[in-house]
Amino acid sequence: GKPKDEELLLWAKERLGSLNEANSKTVEILVTVALKLGSPSFTHMSKALERIKCLIVNAKEGLEDPKDLDTRIINSVSSFWSRSKQWAIFTLKRMLVMKLLSWKLVFDFMINEIANESDKDRIEWQVYEFLGDILTISERQSKESSDTSEVVNVEREPADEKAPKNVVGSGKDLNSAVTEAVQNSEHVQEQSITDVEPKGLHVSTEMSLYV
């Protein structure tokens, strides 16, 4: 049978070193391996991401700020699927649903993609649809977080003192949200994106046994 998460973590640590330190390169390799193993179909990709979920979560637990690691993962996915926007969006969306990435970083990344496209007519409809999906995911996760907080905090604030809604998704339609984000993108410091392992990276057949 398939190994448990603890066994997979031990396997990775023995061969790739500690995952509790800021070893971003290790995680990039693991993500690239998962992308290669998941490339045959969407089902394969979902299963491959599930198998490395514990590794990414474990790596983030050892970081004060996982922002850089999230950026590297986003870049790895974008670079690997540079010829297929559909596959890149599917993979990033699955990782968002699994809570492996910050939705804000993914949203900013997609906005920069739009802002950097000289011919706006060439932007595929999946990109705009994905932006709407990101906002939906963020709102759902915020609600889940709020519900959990209310259960844990017995003495919570009065019901009429609600936390402010997310600025991007508060009552705005997708078009206005995207327009505003693109206009403000010049004032936001862009993340430094580095190249990932070459696509010719050799994937150990041993790793395939874990997917």
mmCIF file of C-alpha atoms in Angstrom:
data_model
loop_
_atom_site.group_PDB
_atom_site.id
_atom_site.type_symbol
_atom_site.label_atom_id
_atom_site.label_comp_id
_atom_site.label_asym_id
_atom_site.label_seq_id
_atom_site.Cartn_x
_atom_site.Cartn_y
_atom_site.Cartn_z
ATOM 1 C CA GLY A 1 0.000 0.000 0.000
ATOM 2 C CA LYS A 2 0.930 3.658 -0.185
ATOM 3 C CA PRO A 3 3.108 4.988 2.641
ATOM 4 C CA LYS A 4 1.659 7.251 5.305
ATOM 5 C CA ASP A 5 2.569 10.943 5.436
ATOM 6 C CA GLU A 6 5.088 10.271 8.234
ATOM 7 C CA GLU A 7 6.839 7.647 6.116
ATOM 8 C CA LEU A 8 6.927 9.966 3.104
ATOM 9 C CA LEU A 9 8.422 12.765 5.213
ATOM 10 C CA LEU A 10 11.108 10.407 6.515
ATOM 11 C CA TRP A 11 11.851 9.211 2.972
ATOM 12 C CA ALA A 12 12.258 12.792 1.714
ATOM 13 C CA LYS A 13 14.404 13.895 4.645
ATOM 14 C CA GLU A 14 16.763 10.948 4.238
ATOM 15 C CA ARG A 15 17.358 11.727 0.560
ATOM 16 C CA LEU A 16 16.834 15.474 0.241
ATOM 17 C CA GLY A 17 17.818 16.846 3.633
ATOM 18 C CA SER A 18 15.874 18.773 6.246
ATOM 19 C CA LEU A 19 12.506 20.189 5.239
ATOM 20 C CA ASN A 20 12.160 22.294 8.385
ATOM 21 C CA GLU A 21 14.725 24.862 7.273
ATOM 22 C CA ALA A 22 14.479 27.412 4.478
ATOM 23 C CA ASN A 23 15.494 24.797 1.923
ATOM 24 C CA SER A 24 13.499 26.225 -0.952
ATOM 25 C CA LYS A 25 15.486 24.312 -3.558
ATOM 26 C CA THR A 26 14.440 21.011 -1.990
ATOM 27 C CA VAL A 27 10.772 21.963 -2.189
ATOM 28 C CA GLU A 28 11.192 23.191 -5.776
ATOM 29 C CA ILE A 29 12.586 19.786 -6.741
ATOM 30 C CA LEU A 30 9.699 17.992 -5.030
ATOM 31 C CA VAL A 31 7.150 20.221 -6.780
ATOM 32 C CA THR A 32 8.832 19.661 -10.148
ATOM 33 C CA VAL A 33 8.788 15.900 -9.560
ATOM 34 C CA ALA A 34 5.082 16.056 -8.701
ATOM 35 C CA LEU A 35 4.360 18.091 -11.843
ATOM 36 C CA LYS A 36 6.138 15.543 -13.997
ATOM 37 C CA LEU A 37 4.349 12.610 -12.386
ATOM 38 C CA GLY A 38 0.988 14.375 -12.611
ATOM 39 C CA SER A 39 1.324 15.488 -16.224
ATOM 40 C CA PRO A 40 -0.587 12.575 -17.855
ATOM 41 C CA SER A 41 -3.993 13.807 -16.663
ATOM 42 C CA PHE A 42 -5.805 16.083 -14.215
ATOM 43 C CA THR A 43 -6.502 13.054 -12.023
ATOM 44 C CA HIS A 44 -2.815 12.155 -11.926
ATOM 45 C CA MET A 45 -1.968 15.750 -11.033
ATOM 46 C CA SER A 46 -4.468 15.868 -8.178
ATOM 47 C CA LYS A 47 -3.063 12.642 -6.733
ATOM 48 C CA ALA A 48 0.545 13.801 -7.147
ATOM 49 C CA LEU A 49 -0.173 17.051 -5.316
ATOM 50 C CA GLU A 50 -1.910 15.160 -2.524
ATOM 51 C CA ARG A 51 1.237 13.060 -2.049
ATOM 52 C CA ILE A 52 3.528 16.083 -1.598
ATOM 53 C CA LYS A 53 1.046 18.126 0.451
ATOM 54 C CA CYS A 54 2.535 16.961 3.745
ATOM 55 C CA LEU A 55 6.044 17.832 2.528
ATOM 56 C CA ILE A 56 5.112 21.414 1.632
ATOM 57 C CA VAL A 57 3.169 21.924 4.860
ATOM 58 C CA ASN A 58 6.092 20.542 6.864
ATOM 59 C CA ALA A 59 8.550 22.834 5.071
ATOM 60 C CA LYS A 60 6.430 25.905 5.804
ATOM 61 C CA GLU A 61 6.228 25.096 9.503
ATOM 62 C CA GLY A 62 9.938 25.832 9.769
ATOM 63 C CA LEU A 63 9.692 29.252 8.105
ATOM 64 C CA GLU A 64 8.844 32.551 9.771
ATOM 65 C CA ASP A 65 7.537 33.894 6.464
ATOM 66 C CA PRO A 66 6.605 31.333 3.753
ATOM 67 C CA LYS A 67 6.074 34.113 1.199
ATOM 68 C CA ASP A 68 9.323 33.409 -0.648
ATOM 69 C CA LEU A 69 8.618 29.685 -0.768
ATOM 70 C CA ASP A 70 5.103 30.293 -2.116
ATOM 71 C CA THR A 71 6.551 32.553 -4.799
ATOM 72 C CA ARG A 72 9.056 29.890 -5.824
ATOM 73 C CA ILE A 73 6.315 27.255 -6.043
ATOM 74 C CA ILE A 74 4.103 29.541 -8.146
ATOM 75 C CA ASN A 75 7.034 30.227 -10.454
ATOM 76 C CA SER A 76 7.814 26.506 -10.716
ATOM 77 C CA VAL A 77 4.251 25.749 -11.808
ATOM 78 C CA SER A 78 4.169 28.659 -14.265
ATOM 79 C CA SER A 79 7.527 27.700 -15.783
ATOM 80 C CA PHE A 80 6.711 23.995 -16.065
ATOM 81 C CA TRP A 81 3.376 24.704 -17.778
ATOM 82 C CA SER A 82 4.594 27.707 -19.776
ATOM 83 C CA ARG A 83 3.018 26.246 -22.929
ATOM 84 C CA SER A 84 -0.328 25.396 -21.366
ATOM 85 C CA LYS A 85 -2.211 28.095 -19.472
ATOM 86 C CA GLN A 86 -5.006 25.601 -18.771
ATOM 87 C CA TRP A 87 -2.668 23.203 -16.965
ATOM 88 C CA ALA A 88 -0.977 26.002 -15.016
ATOM 89 C CA ILE A 89 -4.330 27.329 -13.829
ATOM 90 C CA PHE A 90 -5.606 23.858 -12.915
ATOM 91 C CA THR A 91 -2.484 23.125 -10.858
ATOM 92 C CA LEU A 92 -2.481 26.470 -9.035
ATOM 93 C CA LYS A 93 -6.196 26.174 -8.325
ATOM 94 C CA ARG A 94 -5.758 22.689 -6.854
ATOM 95 C CA MET A 95 -2.961 23.983 -4.639
ATOM 96 C CA LEU A 96 -5.152 26.856 -3.481
ATOM 97 C CA VAL A 97 -8.017 24.513 -2.619
ATOM 98 C CA MET A 98 -5.514 22.374 -0.672
ATOM 99 C CA LYS A 99 -4.346 25.557 1.126
ATOM 100 C CA LEU A 100 -0.760 25.080 -0.053
ATOM 101 C CA LEU A 101 -0.401 28.613 -1.433
ATOM 102 C CA SER A 102 -1.351 32.137 -0.440
ATOM 103 C CA TRP A 103 -4.304 33.226 -2.549
ATOM 104 C CA LYS A 104 -3.043 36.817 -2.422
ATOM 105 C CA LEU A 105 0.280 35.872 -4.025
ATOM 106 C CA VAL A 106 -1.442 33.822 -6.725
ATOM 107 C CA PHE A 107 -3.879 36.671 -7.420
ATOM 108 C CA ASP A 108 -1.026 39.198 -7.675
ATOM 109 C CA PHE A 109 0.888 36.834 -9.956
ATOM 110 C CA MET A 110 -2.063 36.526 -12.345
ATOM 111 C CA ILE A 111 -2.654 40.294 -12.284
ATOM 112 C CA ASN A 112 0.984 40.858 -13.236
ATOM 113 C CA GLU A 113 0.559 38.357 -16.064
ATOM 114 C CA ILE A 114 -2.331 40.467 -17.396
ATOM 115 C CA ALA A 115 -0.496 43.763 -16.871
ATOM 116 C CA ASN A 116 2.584 42.482 -18.709
ATOM 117 C CA GLU A 117 0.595 41.256 -21.727
ATOM 118 C CA SER A 118 0.880 43.919 -24.407
ATOM 119 C CA ASP A 119 -2.029 42.524 -26.418
ATOM 120 C CA LYS A 120 -4.922 42.269 -23.969
ATOM 121 C CA ASP A 121 -7.045 40.525 -26.618
ATOM 122 C CA ARG A 122 -4.684 37.535 -26.425
ATOM 123 C CA ILE A 123 -5.455 36.904 -22.759
ATOM 124 C CA GLU A 124 -7.342 33.633 -22.505
ATOM 125 C CA TRP A 125 -10.747 33.591 -20.854
ATOM 126 C CA GLN A 126 -9.488 30.993 -18.352
ATOM 127 C CA VAL A 127 -7.309 33.685 -16.783
ATOM 128 C CA TYR A 128 -10.262 35.928 -15.922
ATOM 129 C CA GLU A 129 -12.307 32.945 -14.796
ATOM 130 C CA PHE A 130 -9.425 31.881 -12.544
ATOM 131 C CA LEU A 131 -9.296 35.326 -10.937
ATOM 132 C CA GLY A 132 -12.953 34.917 -10.017
ATOM 133 C CA ASP A 133 -12.200 31.447 -8.632
ATOM 134 C CA ILE A 134 -9.371 32.865 -6.496
ATOM 135 C CA LEU A 135 -11.709 35.437 -4.945
ATOM 136 C CA THR A 136 -14.299 32.738 -4.279
ATOM 137 C CA ILE A 137 -11.691 30.509 -2.626
ATOM 138 C CA SER A 138 -10.402 33.398 -0.499
ATOM 139 C CA GLU A 139 -13.892 34.284 0.701
ATOM 140 C CA ARG A 140 -14.664 30.653 1.534
ATOM 141 C CA GLN A 141 -11.405 30.225 3.454
ATOM 142 C CA SER A 142 -11.978 33.501 5.303
ATOM 143 C CA LYS A 143 -15.435 32.302 6.320
ATOM 144 C CA GLU A 144 -14.046 28.958 7.470
ATOM 145 C CA SER A 145 -11.385 30.756 9.497
ATOM 146 C CA SER A 146 -13.995 33.070 11.000
ATOM 147 C CA ASP A 147 -16.291 30.168 11.908
ATOM 148 C CA THR A 148 -13.407 28.332 13.575
ATOM 149 C CA SER A 149 -12.439 31.449 15.515
ATOM 150 C CA GLU A 150 -15.984 31.868 16.810
ATOM 151 C CA VAL A 151 -16.027 28.293 18.107
ATOM 152 C CA VAL A 152 -12.658 28.629 19.856
ATOM 153 C CA ASN A 153 -13.248 32.104 21.315
ATOM 154 C CA VAL A 154 -16.136 31.730 23.737
ATOM 155 C CA GLU A 155 -15.996 35.383 24.721
ATOM 156 C CA ARG A 156 -15.961 36.851 21.250
ATOM 157 C CA GLU A 157 -16.853 40.368 20.190
ATOM 158 C CA PRO A 158 -20.536 41.392 19.815
ATOM 159 C CA ALA A 159 -22.186 40.189 16.627
ATOM 160 C CA ASP A 160 -22.522 43.720 15.222
ATOM 161 C CA GLU A 161 -18.747 44.253 15.358
ATOM 162 C CA LYS A 162 -17.785 42.134 12.397
ATOM 163 C CA ALA A 163 -14.333 42.032 10.885
ATOM 164 C CA PRO A 164 -14.023 44.015 7.643
ATOM 165 C CA LYS A 165 -14.409 42.037 4.458
ATOM 166 C CA ASN A 166 -11.493 41.435 2.160
ATOM 167 C CA VAL A 167 -10.777 44.634 0.239
ATOM 168 C CA VAL A 168 -10.570 42.917 -3.149
ATOM 169 C CA GLY A 169 -13.754 40.917 -2.829
ATOM 170 C CA SER A 170 -15.924 43.307 -0.817
ATOM 171 C CA GLY A 171 -18.915 44.048 -2.978
ATOM 172 C CA LYS A 172 -16.976 44.520 -6.190
ATOM 173 C CA ASP A 173 -17.582 42.593 -9.346
ATOM 174 C CA LEU A 174 -14.671 40.789 -10.965
ATOM 175 C CA ASN A 175 -14.135 43.354 -13.712
ATOM 176 C CA SER A 176 -13.763 46.283 -11.312
ATOM 177 C CA ALA A 177 -11.541 44.233 -9.012
ATOM 178 C CA VAL A 178 -9.250 43.244 -11.887
ATOM 179 C CA THR A 179 -9.160 46.791 -13.282
ATOM 180 C CA GLU A 180 -8.223 48.267 -9.925
ATOM 181 C CA ALA A 181 -5.618 45.590 -9.276
ATOM 182 C CA VAL A 182 -3.978 46.130 -12.668
ATOM 183 C CA GLN A 183 -3.900 49.893 -12.115
ATOM 184 C CA ASN A 184 -2.294 49.428 -8.713
ATOM 185 C CA SER A 185 0.137 46.758 -9.872
ATOM 186 C CA GLU A 186 2.780 49.355 -10.710
ATOM 187 C CA HIS A 187 2.852 50.404 -7.071
ATOM 188 C CA VAL A 188 3.207 46.909 -5.693
ATOM 189 C CA GLN A 189 6.681 45.442 -5.392
ATOM 190 C CA GLU A 190 6.842 42.522 -7.804
ATOM 191 C CA GLN A 191 8.055 39.232 -6.487
ATOM 192 C CA SER A 192 11.467 38.076 -7.638
ATOM 193 C CA ILE A 193 10.881 35.052 -9.817
ATOM 194 C CA THR A 194 13.722 32.601 -10.340
ATOM 195 C CA ASP A 195 14.067 29.756 -12.793
ATOM 196 C CA VAL A 196 13.283 26.260 -11.671
ATOM 197 C CA GLU A 197 15.078 23.052 -12.446
ATOM 198 C CA PRO A 198 15.417 22.325 -16.178
ATOM 199 C CA LYS A 199 12.566 20.372 -17.639
ATOM 200 C CA GLY A 200 15.012 17.635 -18.414
ATOM 201 C CA LEU A 201 15.432 16.967 -14.683
ATOM 202 C CA HIS A 202 15.757 13.245 -14.103
ATOM 203 C CA VAL A 203 12.916 11.874 -12.003
ATOM 204 C CA SER A 204 13.786 8.881 -9.869
ATOM 205 C CA THR A 205 11.481 5.947 -10.470
ATOM 206 C CA GLU A 206 11.593 5.370 -6.748
ATOM 207 C CA MET A 207 9.642 8.567 -6.201
ATOM 208 C CA SER A 208 6.941 7.369 -8.590
ATOM 209 C CA LEU A 209 6.082 4.610 -6.166
ATOM 210 C CA TYR A 210 4.783 7.203 -3.776
ATOM 211 C CA VAL A 211 2.154 8.621 -6.117
#
